[in-house]
PDB file of C-alpha atoms in Angstrom:
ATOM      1  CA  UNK A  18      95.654 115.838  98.673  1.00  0.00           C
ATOM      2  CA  UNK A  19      98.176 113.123  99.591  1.00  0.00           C
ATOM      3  CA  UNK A  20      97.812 109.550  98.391  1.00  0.00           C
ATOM      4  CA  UNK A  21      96.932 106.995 101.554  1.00  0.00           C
ATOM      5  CA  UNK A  22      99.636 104.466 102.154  1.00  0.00           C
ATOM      6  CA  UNK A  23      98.714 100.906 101.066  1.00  0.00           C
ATOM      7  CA  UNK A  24     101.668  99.754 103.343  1.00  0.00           C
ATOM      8  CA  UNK A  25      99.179  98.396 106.299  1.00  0.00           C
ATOM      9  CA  UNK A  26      96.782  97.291 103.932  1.00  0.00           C
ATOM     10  CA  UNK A  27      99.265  95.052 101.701  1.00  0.00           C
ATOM     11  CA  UNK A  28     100.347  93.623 105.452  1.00  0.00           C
ATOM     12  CA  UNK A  29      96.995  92.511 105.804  1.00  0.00           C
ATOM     13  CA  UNK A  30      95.912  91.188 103.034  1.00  0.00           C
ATOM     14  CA  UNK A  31      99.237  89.250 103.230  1.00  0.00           C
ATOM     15  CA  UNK A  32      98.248  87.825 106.337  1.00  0.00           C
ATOM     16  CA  UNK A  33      95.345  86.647 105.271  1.00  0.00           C
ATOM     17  CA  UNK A  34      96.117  85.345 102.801  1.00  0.00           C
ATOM     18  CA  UNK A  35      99.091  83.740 104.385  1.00  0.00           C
ATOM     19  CA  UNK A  36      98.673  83.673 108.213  1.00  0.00           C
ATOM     20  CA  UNK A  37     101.314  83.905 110.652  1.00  0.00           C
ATOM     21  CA  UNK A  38     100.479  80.476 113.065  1.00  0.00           C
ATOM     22  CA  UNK A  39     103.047  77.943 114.825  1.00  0.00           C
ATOM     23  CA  UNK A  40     104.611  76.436 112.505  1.00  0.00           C
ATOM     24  CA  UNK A  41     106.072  79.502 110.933  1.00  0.00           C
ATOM     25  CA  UNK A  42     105.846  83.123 109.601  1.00  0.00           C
ATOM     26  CA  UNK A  43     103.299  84.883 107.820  1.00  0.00           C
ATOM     27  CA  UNK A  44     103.195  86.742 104.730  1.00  0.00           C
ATOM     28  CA  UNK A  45     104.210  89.701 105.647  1.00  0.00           C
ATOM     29  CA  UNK A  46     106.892  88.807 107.657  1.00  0.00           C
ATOM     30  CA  UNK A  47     108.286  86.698 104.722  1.00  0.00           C
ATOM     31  CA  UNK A  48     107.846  89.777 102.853  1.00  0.00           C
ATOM     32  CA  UNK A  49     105.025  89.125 100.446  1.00  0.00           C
ATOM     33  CA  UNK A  50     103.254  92.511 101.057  1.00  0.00           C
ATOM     34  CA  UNK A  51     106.907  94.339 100.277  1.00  0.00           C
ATOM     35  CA  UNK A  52     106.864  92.523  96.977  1.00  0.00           C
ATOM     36  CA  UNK A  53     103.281  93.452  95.754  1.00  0.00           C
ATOM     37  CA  UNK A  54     104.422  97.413  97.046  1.00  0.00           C
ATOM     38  CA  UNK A  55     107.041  97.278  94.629  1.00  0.00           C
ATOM     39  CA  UNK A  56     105.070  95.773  92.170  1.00  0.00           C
ATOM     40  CA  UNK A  57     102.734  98.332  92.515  1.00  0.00           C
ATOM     41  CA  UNK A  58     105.472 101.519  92.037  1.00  0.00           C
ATOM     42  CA  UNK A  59     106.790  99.493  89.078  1.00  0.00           C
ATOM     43  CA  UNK A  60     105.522  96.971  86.584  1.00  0.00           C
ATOM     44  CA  UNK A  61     101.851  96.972  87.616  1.00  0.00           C
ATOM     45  CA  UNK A  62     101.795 100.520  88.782  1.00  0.00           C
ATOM     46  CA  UNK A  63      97.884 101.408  86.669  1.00  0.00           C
ATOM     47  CA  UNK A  64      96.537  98.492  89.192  1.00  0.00           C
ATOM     48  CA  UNK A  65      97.386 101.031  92.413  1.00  0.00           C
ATOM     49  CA  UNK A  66      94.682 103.045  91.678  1.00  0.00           C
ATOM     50  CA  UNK A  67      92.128  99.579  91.516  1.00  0.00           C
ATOM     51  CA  UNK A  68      94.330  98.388  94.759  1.00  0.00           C
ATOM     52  CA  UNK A  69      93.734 101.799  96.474  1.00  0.00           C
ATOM     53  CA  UNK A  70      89.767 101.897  95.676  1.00  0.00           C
ATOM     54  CA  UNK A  71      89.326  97.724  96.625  1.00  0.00           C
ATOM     55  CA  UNK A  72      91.149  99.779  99.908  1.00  0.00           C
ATOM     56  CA  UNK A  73      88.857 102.092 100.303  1.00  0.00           C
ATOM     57  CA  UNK A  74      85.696  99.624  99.948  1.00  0.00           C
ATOM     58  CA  UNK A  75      87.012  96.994 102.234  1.00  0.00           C
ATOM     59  CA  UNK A  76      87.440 100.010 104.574  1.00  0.00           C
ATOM     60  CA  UNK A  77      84.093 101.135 103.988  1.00  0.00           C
ATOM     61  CA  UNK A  78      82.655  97.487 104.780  1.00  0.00           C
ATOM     62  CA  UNK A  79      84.186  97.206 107.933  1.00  0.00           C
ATOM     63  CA  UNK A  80      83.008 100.804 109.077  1.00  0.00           C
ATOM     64  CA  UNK A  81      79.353  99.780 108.483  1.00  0.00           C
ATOM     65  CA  UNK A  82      79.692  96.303 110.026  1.00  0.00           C
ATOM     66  CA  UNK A  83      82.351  96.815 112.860  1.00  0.00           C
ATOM     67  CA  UNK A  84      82.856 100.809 113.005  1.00  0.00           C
ATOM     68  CA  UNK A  85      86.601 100.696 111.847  1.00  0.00           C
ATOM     69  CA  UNK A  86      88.924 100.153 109.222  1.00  0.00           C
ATOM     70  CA  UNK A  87      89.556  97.372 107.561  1.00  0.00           C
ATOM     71  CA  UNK A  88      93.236  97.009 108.688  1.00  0.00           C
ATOM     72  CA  UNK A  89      91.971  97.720 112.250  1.00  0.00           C
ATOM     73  CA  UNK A  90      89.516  94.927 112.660  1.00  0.00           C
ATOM     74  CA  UNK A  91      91.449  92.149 112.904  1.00  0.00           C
ATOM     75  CA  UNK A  92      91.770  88.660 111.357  1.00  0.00           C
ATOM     76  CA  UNK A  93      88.644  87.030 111.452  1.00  0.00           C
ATOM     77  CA  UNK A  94      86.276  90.093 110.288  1.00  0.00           C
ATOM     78  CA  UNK A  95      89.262  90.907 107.603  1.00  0.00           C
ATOM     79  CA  UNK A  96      88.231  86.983 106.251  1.00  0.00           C
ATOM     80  CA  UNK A  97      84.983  87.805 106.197  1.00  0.00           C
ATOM     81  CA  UNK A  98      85.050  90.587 104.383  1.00  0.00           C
ATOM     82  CA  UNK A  99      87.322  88.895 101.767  1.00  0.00           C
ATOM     83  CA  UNK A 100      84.993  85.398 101.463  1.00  0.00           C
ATOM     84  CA  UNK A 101      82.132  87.836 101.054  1.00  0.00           C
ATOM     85  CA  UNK A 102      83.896  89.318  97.824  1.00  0.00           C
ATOM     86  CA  UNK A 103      84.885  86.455  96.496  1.00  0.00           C
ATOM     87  CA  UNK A 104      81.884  84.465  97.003  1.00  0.00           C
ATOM     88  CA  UNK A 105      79.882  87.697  95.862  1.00  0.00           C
ATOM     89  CA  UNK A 106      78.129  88.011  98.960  1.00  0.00           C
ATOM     90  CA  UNK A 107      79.485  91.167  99.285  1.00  0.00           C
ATOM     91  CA  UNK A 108      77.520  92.196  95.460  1.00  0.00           C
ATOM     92  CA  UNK A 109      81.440  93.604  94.450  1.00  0.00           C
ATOM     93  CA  UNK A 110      81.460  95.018  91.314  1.00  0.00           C
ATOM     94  CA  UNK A 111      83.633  93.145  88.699  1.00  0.00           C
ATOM     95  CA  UNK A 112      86.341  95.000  88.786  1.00  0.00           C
ATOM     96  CA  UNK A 113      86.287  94.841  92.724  1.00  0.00           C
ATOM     97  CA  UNK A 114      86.629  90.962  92.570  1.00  0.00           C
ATOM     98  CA  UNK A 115      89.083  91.026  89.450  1.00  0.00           C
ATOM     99  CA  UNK A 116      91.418  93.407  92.049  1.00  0.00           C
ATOM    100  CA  UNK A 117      90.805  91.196  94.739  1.00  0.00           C
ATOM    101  CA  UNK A 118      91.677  88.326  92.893  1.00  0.00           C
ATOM    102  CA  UNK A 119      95.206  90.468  91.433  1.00  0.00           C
ATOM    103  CA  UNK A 120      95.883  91.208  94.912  1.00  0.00           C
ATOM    104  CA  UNK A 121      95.936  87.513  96.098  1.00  0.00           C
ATOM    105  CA  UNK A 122      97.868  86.222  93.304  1.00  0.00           C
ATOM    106  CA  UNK A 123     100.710  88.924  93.801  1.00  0.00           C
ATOM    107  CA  UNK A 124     100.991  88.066  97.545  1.00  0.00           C
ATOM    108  CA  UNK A 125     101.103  84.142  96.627  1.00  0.00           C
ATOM    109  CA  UNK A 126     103.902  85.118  94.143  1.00  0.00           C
ATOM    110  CA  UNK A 127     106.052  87.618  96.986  1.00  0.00           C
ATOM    111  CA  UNK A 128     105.561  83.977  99.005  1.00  0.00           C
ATOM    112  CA  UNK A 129     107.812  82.223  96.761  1.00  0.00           C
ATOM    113  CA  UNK A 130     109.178  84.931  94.130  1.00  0.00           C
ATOM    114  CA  UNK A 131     113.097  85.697  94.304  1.00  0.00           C
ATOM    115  CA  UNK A 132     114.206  87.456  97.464  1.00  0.00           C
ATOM    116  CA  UNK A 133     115.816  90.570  94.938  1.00  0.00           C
ATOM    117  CA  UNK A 134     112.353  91.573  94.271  1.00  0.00           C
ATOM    118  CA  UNK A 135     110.953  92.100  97.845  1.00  0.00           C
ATOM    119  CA  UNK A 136     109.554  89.045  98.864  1.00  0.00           C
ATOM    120  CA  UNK A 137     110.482  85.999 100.216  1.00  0.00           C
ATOM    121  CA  UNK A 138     112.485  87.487 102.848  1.00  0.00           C
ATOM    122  CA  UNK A 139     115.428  85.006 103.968  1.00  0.00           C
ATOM    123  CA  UNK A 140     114.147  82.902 101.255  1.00  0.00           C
ATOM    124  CA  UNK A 141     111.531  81.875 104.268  1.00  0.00           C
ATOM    125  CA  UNK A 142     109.143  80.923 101.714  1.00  0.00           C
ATOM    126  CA  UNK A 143     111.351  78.498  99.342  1.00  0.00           C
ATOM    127  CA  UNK A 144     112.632  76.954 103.039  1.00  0.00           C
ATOM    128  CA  UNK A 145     108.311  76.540 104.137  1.00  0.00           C
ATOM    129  CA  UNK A 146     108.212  74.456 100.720  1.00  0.00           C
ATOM    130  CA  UNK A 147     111.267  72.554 101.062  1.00  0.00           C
ATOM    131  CA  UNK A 148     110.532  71.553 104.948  1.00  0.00           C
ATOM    132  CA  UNK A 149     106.898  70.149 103.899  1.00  0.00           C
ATOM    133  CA  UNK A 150     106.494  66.691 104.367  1.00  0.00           C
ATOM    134  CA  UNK A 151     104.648  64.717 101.652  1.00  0.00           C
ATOM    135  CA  UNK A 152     102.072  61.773 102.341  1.00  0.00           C
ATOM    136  CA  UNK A 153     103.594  58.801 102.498  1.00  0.00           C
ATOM    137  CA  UNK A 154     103.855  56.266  99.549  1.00  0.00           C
ATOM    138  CA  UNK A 155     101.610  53.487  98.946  1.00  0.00           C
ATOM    139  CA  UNK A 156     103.474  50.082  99.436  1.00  0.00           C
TER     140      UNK A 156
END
């Protein structure tokens, strides 16, 4: 039996955890999801099979509650589902949460990491932290 992709479900979980709004891209478009891919076929490849079964319960969640896949519910049910986890709402096993968790942290680095490794397409991410403004200084 052939493997599911975890391309659509890297995009959003990327986007969630960096959304797309006004001011600029989000994390897939910067590339973050194409950085925790490669990850994934390389250096952290014994977390696919975790990433692929945190897939396939995030999937199942959404099927209960909303009668579709995770990837196909859109934004606002996808949140859910993730604040649920993380706030254990959800009951998650550990190792569901620990994933989670792994999964979130990769996508934050494929923000920022170097562009050679996947992410931070156009260096889009390194430009979003150099164009932040900072509060102003006390006088």
């Amino acid at each position: 039996m052939m493997e599911k992709s975890l391309r659509p479900f890297l995009e959003s979980i990327a986007d969630r955890v960096f959304p797309p709004d006004e001011l600029g891209p989000g994390g897939c478009d910067i590339g973050a999801a194409e950085y925790v891919r490669r990850r994934l076929a390389g250096p952290r490849s014994a977390d696919r099979l975790a990433v692929a079964a945190l897939q396939d319960h995030l999937d199942a969640s959404a099927r209960e509650h909303w009668g579709a896949p995770f990837c196909d519910v859109g934004a606002p049910h996808q949140e859910r589902l993730i604040e649920a986890i993380l706030a254990d709402d959800a009951q998650a096993d550990v190792e569901t949460v620990a994933t989670l968790r792994l999964l979130i942290d990769m996508t934050v680095e494929g923000l920022f990491a170097d562009p050679g490794h996947g992410g931070n397409r156009n260096e889009a991410g390194w430009r979003l932290l150099a164009g932040m403004a900072y509060p102003p200084r006390a006088r």
